[in-house]
Each structure stands twice: as C-alpha cells, then as structure tokens.
Tab-separated table of C-alpha atoms in Angstrom:
chain	number	residue	atom	x	y	z
A	9	GLY	CA	-57.228	-49.865	19.879
A	10	GLN	CA	-60.664	-51.363	19.527
A	11	GLN	CA	-61.497	-52.879	16.175
A	12	VAL	CA	-64.593	-54.343	14.589
A	13	MET	CA	-63.974	-56.825	11.794
A	14	GLN	CA	-66.776	-57.476	9.299
A	15	ILE	CA	-67.020	-60.275	6.758
A	16	PRO	CA	-67.521	-60.879	3.941
A	17	GLN	CA	-66.447	-57.698	2.185
A	18	TYR	CA	-68.647	-58.456	-0.830
A	19	GLN	CA	-71.487	-60.875	-1.499
A	20	HIS	CA	-73.336	-61.586	-4.721
A	21	VAL	CA	-76.552	-63.576	-4.447
A	22	GLN	CA	-79.425	-64.574	-6.660
A	23	GLU	CA	-82.723	-63.015	-5.732
A	24	GLY	CA	-84.425	-65.296	-3.240
A	25	GLU	CA	-81.218	-66.592	-1.691
A	26	ASP	CA	-80.299	-65.849	1.902
A	27	PHE	CA	-77.481	-63.526	2.993
A	28	THR	CA	-75.500	-63.155	6.210
A	29	THR	CA	-72.861	-60.662	7.309
A	30	TYR	CA	-70.806	-61.086	10.475
A	31	CYS	CA	-69.060	-58.667	12.806
A	32	ASN	CA	-66.440	-59.499	15.408
A	33	SER	CA	-64.989	-57.131	17.954
A	34	SER	CA	-61.591	-57.388	19.583
A	35	THR	CA	-63.174	-56.271	22.872
A	36	THR	CA	-66.539	-56.529	24.612
A	37	LEU	CA	-69.085	-54.056	23.297
A	38	SER	CA	-71.776	-52.298	25.297
A	39	ASN	CA	-74.022	-52.427	22.259
A	40	ILE	CA	-73.917	-52.678	18.485
A	41	GLN	CA	-75.763	-50.870	15.733
A	42	TRP	CA	-76.455	-51.827	12.130
A	43	TYR	CA	-76.782	-49.401	9.232
A	44	LYS	CA	-77.633	-49.811	5.551
A	45	GLN	CA	-76.244	-47.552	2.841
A	46	ARG	CA	-77.755	-47.783	-0.608
A	47	PRO	CA	-75.485	-46.997	-3.602
A	48	GLY	CA	-75.160	-43.207	-3.815
A	49	GLY	CA	-76.987	-42.794	-0.526
A	50	HIS	CA	-76.259	-42.211	3.126
A	51	PRO	CA	-76.197	-44.648	6.061
A	52	VAL	CA	-79.625	-45.398	7.485
A	53	PHE	CA	-80.000	-46.828	10.973
A	54	LEU	CA	-81.518	-50.307	11.064
A	55	ILE	CA	-81.298	-51.464	14.658
A	56	GLN	CA	-79.401	-51.381	17.947
A	57	LEU	CA	-78.691	-54.494	20.025
A	58	VAL	CA	-77.903	-54.087	23.689
A	59	LYS	CA	-78.386	-57.344	25.583
A	60	SER	CA	-76.168	-60.408	25.558
A	61	GLY	CA	-77.656	-63.051	23.240
A	62	GLU	CA	-80.290	-60.648	21.929
A	63	VAL	CA	-82.151	-61.528	18.726
A	64	LYS	CA	-84.316	-59.010	16.911
A	65	LYS	CA	-86.298	-59.368	13.705
A	66	GLN	CA	-87.460	-56.841	11.176
A	67	LYS	CA	-89.514	-58.625	8.520
A	68	ARG	CA	-86.910	-60.631	6.556
A	69	LEU	CA	-83.948	-59.299	8.583
A	70	THR	CA	-82.706	-61.078	11.709
A	71	PHE	CA	-80.097	-59.467	13.955
A	72	GLN	CA	-78.153	-61.302	16.653
A	73	PHE	CA	-75.787	-60.155	19.399
A	74	GLY	CA	-73.447	-62.803	20.772
A	75	GLU	CA	-73.492	-64.037	24.343
A	76	ALA	CA	-70.111	-62.469	25.017
A	77	LYS	CA	-71.173	-59.224	23.306
A	78	LYS	CA	-68.173	-59.445	20.989
A	79	ASN	CA	-69.897	-60.567	17.818
A	80	SER	CA	-73.052	-59.874	15.871
A	81	SER	CA	-74.723	-60.957	12.665
A	82	LEU	CA	-77.340	-59.762	10.220
A	83	HIS	CA	-79.232	-62.396	8.239
A	84	ILE	CA	-81.546	-61.586	5.360
A	85	THR	CA	-83.974	-64.299	4.271
A	86	ALA	CA	-84.989	-64.527	0.622
A	87	THR	CA	-83.148	-61.460	-0.627
A	88	GLN	CA	-84.835	-58.958	-2.922
A	89	THR	CA	-83.313	-56.393	-5.265
A	90	THR	CA	-84.305	-53.712	-2.754
A	91	ASP	CA	-81.796	-55.235	-0.306
A	92	VAL	CA	-78.884	-54.054	-2.459
A	93	GLY	CA	-76.441	-51.841	-0.587
A	94	THR	CA	-73.661	-51.887	1.968
A	95	TYR	CA	-74.429	-53.087	5.476
A	96	PHE	CA	-72.285	-51.682	8.270
A	97	CYS	CA	-72.083	-52.769	11.852
A	98	ALA	CA	-70.909	-50.182	14.379
A	99	GLY	CA	-70.032	-51.069	17.937
A	100	ILE	CA	-69.959	-48.956	21.041
A	101	GLY	CA	-67.194	-49.932	23.418
A	102	GLY	CA	-67.585	-50.167	27.153
A	103	GLY	CA	-66.303	-47.787	29.783
A	104	ASN	CA	-65.841	-44.177	28.821
A	105	ASN	CA	-65.742	-44.885	25.091
A	106	ARG	CA	-67.847	-42.314	23.333
A	107	LYS	CA	-67.371	-43.337	19.722
A	108	LEU	CA	-68.896	-45.750	17.257
A	109	ILE	CA	-66.369	-48.260	15.953
A	110	TRP	CA	-67.395	-49.094	12.410
A	111	GLY	CA	-66.883	-52.335	10.562
A	112	LEU	CA	-65.663	-52.061	6.966
A	113	GLY	CA	-69.078	-53.044	5.663
A	114	THR	CA	-70.436	-55.830	3.489
A	115	SER	CA	-71.526	-54.836	0.013
A	116	LEU	CA	-74.509	-56.900	-1.165
A	117	ALA	CA	-75.416	-57.306	-4.815
A	118	VAL	CA	-78.615	-59.144	-5.753
A	119	ASN	CA	-79.099	-60.592	-9.230
A	120	PRO	CA	-82.749	-60.574	-10.322
B	8	ASP	CA	-89.570	-33.917	10.999
B	9	THR	CA	-87.011	-36.724	11.137
B	10	GLU	CA	-84.589	-35.322	8.609
B	11	VAL	CA	-81.083	-34.005	8.665
B	12	THR	CA	-80.643	-31.523	5.841
B	13	GLN	CA	-77.255	-30.868	4.285
B	14	THR	CA	-76.266	-28.266	1.730
B	15	PRO	CA	-74.834	-28.153	-0.807
B	16	LYS	CA	-75.253	-31.671	-2.241
B	17	HIS	CA	-72.220	-31.262	-4.464
B	18	LEU	CA	-69.234	-28.937	-4.197
B	19	VAL	CA	-66.192	-28.466	-6.406
B	20	MET	CA	-63.478	-26.228	-5.039
B	21	GLY	CA	-59.918	-25.269	-5.726
B	22	MET	CA	-57.159	-25.640	-3.178
B	23	THR	CA	-57.165	-21.908	-2.434
B	24	ASN	CA	-60.918	-21.545	-1.983
B	25	LYS	CA	-62.887	-21.093	1.209
B	26	LYS	CA	-66.267	-22.773	1.400
B	27	SER	CA	-68.703	-23.954	4.046
B	28	LEU	CA	-70.893	-27.021	4.422
B	29	LYS	CA	-74.154	-26.626	6.291
B	30	CYS	CA	-76.274	-29.057	8.270
B	31	GLU	CA	-79.615	-28.573	9.976
B	32	GLN	CA	-81.888	-30.745	12.112
B	33	HIS	CA	-85.124	-29.955	13.919
B	34	MET	CA	-85.512	-33.134	15.933
B	35	GLY	CA	-84.256	-31.568	19.162
B	36	HIS	CA	-81.125	-33.699	19.040
B	37	ARG	CA	-78.332	-32.556	21.343
B	38	ALA	CA	-75.451	-34.302	19.585
B	39	MET	CA	-74.277	-33.506	16.089
B	40	TYR	CA	-71.456	-35.053	14.088
B	41	TRP	CA	-69.310	-34.565	11.029
B	42	TYR	CA	-68.129	-37.685	9.244
B	43	LYS	CA	-65.938	-38.105	6.173
B	44	GLN	CA	-66.558	-41.082	3.903
B	45	LYS	CA	-64.342	-42.281	1.078
B	46	ALA	CA	-65.760	-44.613	-1.564
B	47	LYS	CA	-66.320	-48.186	-0.361
B	48	LYS	CA	-65.215	-47.292	3.178
B	49	PRO	CA	-67.127	-46.770	6.426
B	50	PRO	CA	-67.791	-43.254	7.696
B	51	GLU	CA	-64.823	-41.778	9.541
B	52	LEU	CA	-65.595	-39.555	12.523
B	53	MET	CA	-64.238	-36.012	12.381
B	54	PHE	CA	-66.023	-33.948	15.042
B	55	VAL	CA	-68.712	-34.346	17.689
B	56	TYR	CA	-70.710	-31.525	19.228
B	57	SER	CA	-72.671	-32.155	22.407
B	58	TYR	CA	-75.002	-29.433	23.632
B	59	GLU	CA	-73.387	-27.033	21.167
B	60	LYS	CA	-69.897	-27.612	22.526
B	61	LEU	CA	-67.127	-29.424	20.693
B	62	SER	CA	-66.597	-32.670	22.582
B	63	ILE	CA	-64.529	-34.733	20.137
B	64	ASN	CA	-62.002	-33.659	17.502
B	65	GLU	CA	-60.456	-36.706	15.872
B	66	SER	CA	-57.156	-34.921	15.188
B	67	VAL	CA	-58.612	-33.345	12.080
B	68	PRO	CA	-56.323	-30.924	10.181
B	69	SER	CA	-56.999	-27.270	10.896
B	70	ARG	CA	-58.076	-26.679	7.291
B	71	PHE	CA	-61.381	-28.126	8.523
B	72	SER	CA	-63.082	-25.859	11.061
B	73	PRO	CA	-66.404	-26.865	12.629
B	74	GLU	CA	-68.939	-24.479	14.074
B	75	CYS	CA	-72.194	-25.036	15.946
B	76	PRO	CA	-74.116	-21.726	15.972
B	77	ASN	CA	-77.088	-23.241	17.802
B	78	SER	CA	-78.591	-26.589	18.701
B	79	SER	CA	-80.098	-27.068	15.222
B	80	LEU	CA	-77.223	-25.994	13.022
B	81	LEU	CA	-73.775	-27.359	12.293
B	82	ASN	CA	-71.289	-25.922	9.836
B	83	LEU	CA	-67.983	-27.152	8.489
B	84	HIS	CA	-65.707	-24.426	7.156
B	85	LEU	CA	-63.190	-25.496	4.554
B	86	HIS	CA	-59.995	-23.673	3.636
B	87	ALA	CA	-56.924	-24.611	1.637
B	88	LEU	CA	-58.030	-28.185	1.129
B	89	GLN	CA	-55.988	-30.839	-0.616
B	90	PRO	CA	-57.139	-33.168	-3.411
B	91	GLU	CA	-57.035	-36.080	-0.961
B	92	ASP	CA	-59.783	-34.333	1.014
B	93	SER	CA	-62.219	-35.160	-1.790
B	94	ALA	CA	-64.910	-37.346	-0.215
B	95	LEU	CA	-68.536	-37.503	0.885
B	96	TYR	CA	-69.013	-35.373	3.995
B	97	LEU	CA	-71.854	-36.560	6.161
B	98	CYS	CA	-73.575	-34.749	8.969
B	99	ALA	CA	-75.430	-36.769	11.584
B	100	SER	CA	-77.365	-36.141	14.764
B	101	SER	CA	-78.594	-38.172	17.721
B	102	HIS	CA	-80.705	-37.558	20.820
B	103	GLY	CA	-77.741	-38.115	23.074
B	104	THR	CA	-74.062	-38.688	22.557
B	105	ILE	CA	-72.617	-42.126	21.978
B	106	GLY	CA	-72.062	-43.958	25.221
B	107	THR	CA	-74.926	-42.358	27.108
B	108	GLY	CA	-77.031	-45.474	26.727
B	109	GLY	CA	-80.642	-45.998	25.830
B	110	ASP	CA	-82.111	-47.635	22.796
B	111	SER	CA	-83.043	-44.485	20.936
B	112	TYR	CA	-80.489	-42.067	22.332
B	113	GLU	CA	-77.528	-43.253	20.312
B	114	LYS	CA	-79.275	-43.823	16.980
B	115	LEU	CA	-77.600	-41.692	14.316
B	116	PHE	CA	-79.661	-39.863	11.724
B	117	PHE	CA	-77.501	-39.016	8.723
B	118	GLY	CA	-77.988	-36.292	6.176
B	119	SER	CA	-77.665	-37.099	2.491
B	120	GLY	CA	-74.151	-35.663	2.466
B	121	THR	CA	-72.062	-33.228	0.454
B	122	GLN	CA	-69.957	-34.795	-2.303
B	123	LEU	CA	-66.814	-32.675	-2.267
B	124	SER	CA	-64.239	-32.569	-5.040
B	125	VAL	CA	-61.027	-30.622	-4.492
B	126	LEU	CA	-59.161	-29.756	-7.675
C-alpha cells in the first residue's frame, strides 16, 4: 500500500540553528499536509501543498512540494524554543483514495 | 468558533466497563473522524463520518462503536476494552472529506483528545 517515509525521526538543535524534515512517498500524491503536535498536545494543521513544485512560507517556516509530487520538506530558519514538538507530514493519494497517509513524524528538541 | 471539543480529557476504565467519548464541533464541518494515537506515533485512523453517515471503518474491533447523532456531534462507545487499547483518542473534523479537493476542505481540526487508560 501507499507509504510516506519521514526523516529524521529525531532532531536536537541549538536555538538559532536551522531545521529540516523530509517526507517521501512511494506513490504520487494529490497533495500533502503538514501538522505540528506540541508535547502533550494535539496535531495542529500548518499548511497544505497542492501544486507540483509549490513553495509556501509562513514566517520562519518554508514548505516545499516536489516536482513529481512524491516528496516534501519543511524547513525552519533560526529555530526557537517555541518550535519544539513533532512535525508530521500527511499525504493524500491520487484516484479514489480518501485517507491521509501519515509520516512517522520528526520530533524536534531545541536547546536554549 | 474554530474548536473541536472532546470530553472527557482523561478516562481510566476497567476491561468490563462501558464508557463513551464525546466530540462536538460547531464549524459546520460535514466530515468527522476518530483517530487513535499511541505515544511517539502518528494518528491512526479509526472511523470517518461524512454527512452523518459512516463512510470509513478501518477494520476497528467491535468493542469500539462510533455514533454520529447529528452533524455537530460524534461519539465513540467503548466496551470490554483491552489494556493495549490505552492511547490518546483524537476527534477531528473537516469541511469536506479527504480527497474532495480544495485548499481548505481537507484541513483537519483536531480536538485536544481523551487520554484513555484501560486497566
């Protein structure tokens, strides 16, 4: 079945350093979503990417969707302690697929 | 109101108990979901309701029984659970169901979850 691989599983950074998490799908996706889950919290929607090669920015966060719509990345510039949490990508397959396919998540720790 | 409200926040139950989890949203969303999340894992889809009808059941054991009384409410009835069912149970809603397209239609709004412990 369809799978979405996400790396790295964990990342520790010093405050101010950059951070990137990557997702790769075994099949072409119609679109991809990104969620953030703080420790003890619930997933919160960040963004949805739909178009091939799309790049979207939210302040220090940059989201990319690959040309082949099989991979995506989230880059955080100059991390802050408020960025701590687990970042999940979730892809929507093409055709009649009606489910989100979740990556395993990248857990980000930021040392002040 | 952009919230999904779940009750209770915490629940401890024995294997012979019957309990219910409740979820409510007033955003006019037509799709509602139950997810199960184990620690350090992604959410795992259990059920999807679309326009108050069950559209997806991910082969969930019958000890979990969903119910959608109306477009704003979603319940999950629990009976004879096992210790391995202990997890965070998340309710979510979206304007439309996954796969219907549209930038805002498929965005999931999650509730804060019910942390369930089965003894």
